[in-house]
Amino acid sequence: MHDFRFKKGKLYCEDVSIEALAEKVGTPLYVYSHNTLRRHFLAYQKAFAKVPHLIAFAMKANANLAVLRLFAKEGGGIDIVSEGELHRALAAGVDPKKMVFAGVGKTRKEMAAALRAGILMFNVESAQELTALDEVAKSLGTKAPVALRVNPDINPKTHPYISTGLKKSKFGIEITRAVEQYQLASRLSNIEVVGIHSHIGSQLTQIKPFVDALKRISKLIEELRGRGMEIKYWDIGGGLGITYDAEKPPSRKSSPRRSFPC
Ligand SMILES: Cc1ncc(COP(=O)(O)O)c(C=O)c1O
């Protein structure tokens, strides 16, 4: 649900006339509804109220500083994928301890910048990235907090181009190789294993793929904990979809109650 509607043939965002805005600032212009963004953010907050959690907005969706500030003000975190995004998040007042650094292409310079800023954790996608991060952390005399991004091999039933958790996709470490990669991470002296991450795709309109992925990951967490690894954080994605056309993404009313072992 959003706050853009026509009143007597004229488009409004909340109570603001888009026509009046266009006259004032010119076109093209982007208009975001504060109410809509805040309401959706609070729906996630409410849904996870029973467990300690952090809702981290993926800045790749929208890097507008006012939008980022809105989420920061509500206590939200940010998912960043570059040093540029790191600086934008800092400029928007996001607490570095609420930032996670995702993405397959982090450079050593970007790793160093995020380590210096003191972010919550790096979502690491490969053994190569793990060893590079270890070296960068060593050169700075620190330890890098890490979650490995594990690919659960689940079809998210969304558009193939935005499916990220299938075995054939480039993202993450194959679930069958996860234990071995966690063991490698534990051996690296400047890496601190703190969590696990999985992201199955964007524009998700069905809950079942999520549940299937979470069941797989939860089994893996049990195994890792059994091997003495501390998994403090479980970072789950992607986000629920929106209605572009005829999609019916799940809402609080339509989704059944489920609980996940953690
Ligand atoms: C690691 C990660 N975080 C966040 C996103 C954005 O996902 P969504 O739009 O579903 O929130 C993606 C998209 O691929 C991603 O790979």
Short mmCIF file of N, CA and C in Angstrom, two decimals, residues 57 59 62-65 68-69 72 76-96 98-100 117 119:
data_model
loop_
_atom_site.label_atom_id
_atom_site.label_comp_id
_atom_site.label_asym_id
_atom_site.label_seq_id
_atom_site.Cartn_x
_atom_site.Cartn_y
_atom_site.Cartn_z
N PHE A 57 18.24 -1.59 5.43
CA PHE A 57 17.77 -1.19 4.10
C PHE A 57 18.92 -1.30 3.10
N MET A 59 20.91 -0.08 0.40
CA MET A 59 21.02 1.25 -0.20
C MET A 59 20.99 1.22 -1.71
N ASN A 62 17.90 2.68 -3.13
CA ASN A 62 17.67 4.12 -3.15
C ASN A 62 18.70 4.79 -2.23
N ALA A 63 19.55 5.61 -2.81
CA ALA A 63 20.64 6.20 -2.02
C ALA A 63 20.35 7.65 -1.65
N ASN A 64 19.10 8.07 -1.79
CA ASN A 64 18.72 9.44 -1.44
C ASN A 64 18.96 9.67 0.06
N LEU A 65 19.68 10.75 0.39
CA LEU A 65 20.05 10.96 1.80
C LEU A 65 18.84 11.12 2.71
N LEU A 68 17.56 7.68 3.44
CA LEU A 68 18.45 6.98 4.38
C LEU A 68 18.29 7.52 5.79
N ARG A 69 18.16 8.85 5.90
CA ARG A 69 18.01 9.48 7.22
C ARG A 69 16.73 9.02 7.89
N ALA A 72 17.38 5.67 9.32
CA ALA A 72 18.32 5.79 10.45
C ALA A 72 17.58 6.31 11.68
N GLY A 76 16.95 2.02 12.02
CA GLY A 76 17.31 1.01 11.03
C GLY A 76 18.80 1.00 10.72
N GLY A 77 19.23 -0.08 10.08
CA GLY A 77 20.60 -0.21 9.61
C GLY A 77 20.62 -0.11 8.09
N ILE A 78 21.81 -0.28 7.51
CA ILE A 78 21.96 -0.18 6.06
C ILE A 78 22.84 -1.31 5.53
N ASP A 79 22.41 -1.87 4.41
CA ASP A 79 23.21 -2.85 3.67
C ASP A 79 23.94 -2.05 2.59
N ILE A 80 25.28 -2.03 2.69
CA ILE A 80 26.06 -1.26 1.71
C ILE A 80 26.85 -2.23 0.80
N VAL A 81 27.21 -1.76 -0.40
CA VAL A 81 27.99 -2.61 -1.31
C VAL A 81 29.21 -1.89 -1.88
N SER A 82 29.55 -0.72 -1.32
CA SER A 82 30.73 0.00 -1.84
C SER A 82 31.18 1.02 -0.81
N GLU A 83 32.39 1.55 -1.05
CA GLU A 83 32.88 2.60 -0.15
C GLU A 83 32.03 3.86 -0.31
N GLY A 84 31.60 4.11 -1.53
CA GLY A 84 30.73 5.27 -1.76
C GLY A 84 29.48 5.17 -0.90
N GLU A 85 28.89 3.96 -0.87
CA GLU A 85 27.69 3.77 -0.05
C GLU A 85 28.01 3.90 1.44
N LEU A 86 29.19 3.46 1.81
CA LEU A 86 29.61 3.61 3.22
C LEU A 86 29.60 5.09 3.60
N HIS A 87 30.21 5.93 2.75
CA HIS A 87 30.29 7.36 3.07
C HIS A 87 28.90 8.00 3.07
N ARG A 88 28.05 7.54 2.17
CA ARG A 88 26.69 8.09 2.12
C ARG A 88 25.94 7.72 3.39
N ALA A 89 26.10 6.47 3.82
CA ALA A 89 25.40 6.02 5.04
C ALA A 89 25.90 6.83 6.24
N LEU A 90 27.22 7.06 6.30
CA LEU A 90 27.76 7.86 7.41
C LEU A 90 27.20 9.29 7.35
N ALA A 91 27.14 9.83 6.12
CA ALA A 91 26.63 11.20 5.96
C ALA A 91 25.16 11.29 6.38
N ALA A 92 24.45 10.19 6.24
CA ALA A 92 23.01 10.19 6.61
C ALA A 92 22.83 9.93 8.10
N GLY A 93 23.93 9.73 8.81
CA GLY A 93 23.83 9.55 10.27
C GLY A 93 23.57 8.12 10.70
N VAL A 94 23.85 7.15 9.81
CA VAL A 94 23.64 5.75 10.20
C VAL A 94 24.80 5.32 11.10
N ASP A 95 24.47 4.65 12.18
CA ASP A 95 25.49 4.14 13.10
C ASP A 95 26.29 3.03 12.39
N PRO A 96 27.62 3.15 12.30
CA PRO A 96 28.40 2.11 11.61
C PRO A 96 28.13 0.72 12.17
N LYS A 98 25.52 -0.49 12.66
CA LYS A 98 24.29 -0.99 12.06
C LYS A 98 24.47 -1.17 10.55
N MET A 99 25.74 -1.25 10.11
CA MET A 99 25.98 -1.40 8.66
C MET A 99 26.54 -2.78 8.36
N VAL A 100 26.01 -3.40 7.32
CA VAL A 100 26.59 -4.65 6.83
C VAL A 100 27.09 -4.39 5.41
N ALA A 117 35.83 2.39 9.75
CA ALA A 117 34.56 2.96 10.22
C ALA A 117 33.96 2.13 11.35
N ILE A 119 32.26 -1.08 11.03
CA ILE A 119 30.94 -1.60 10.68
C ILE A 119 30.61 -2.89 11.45
#
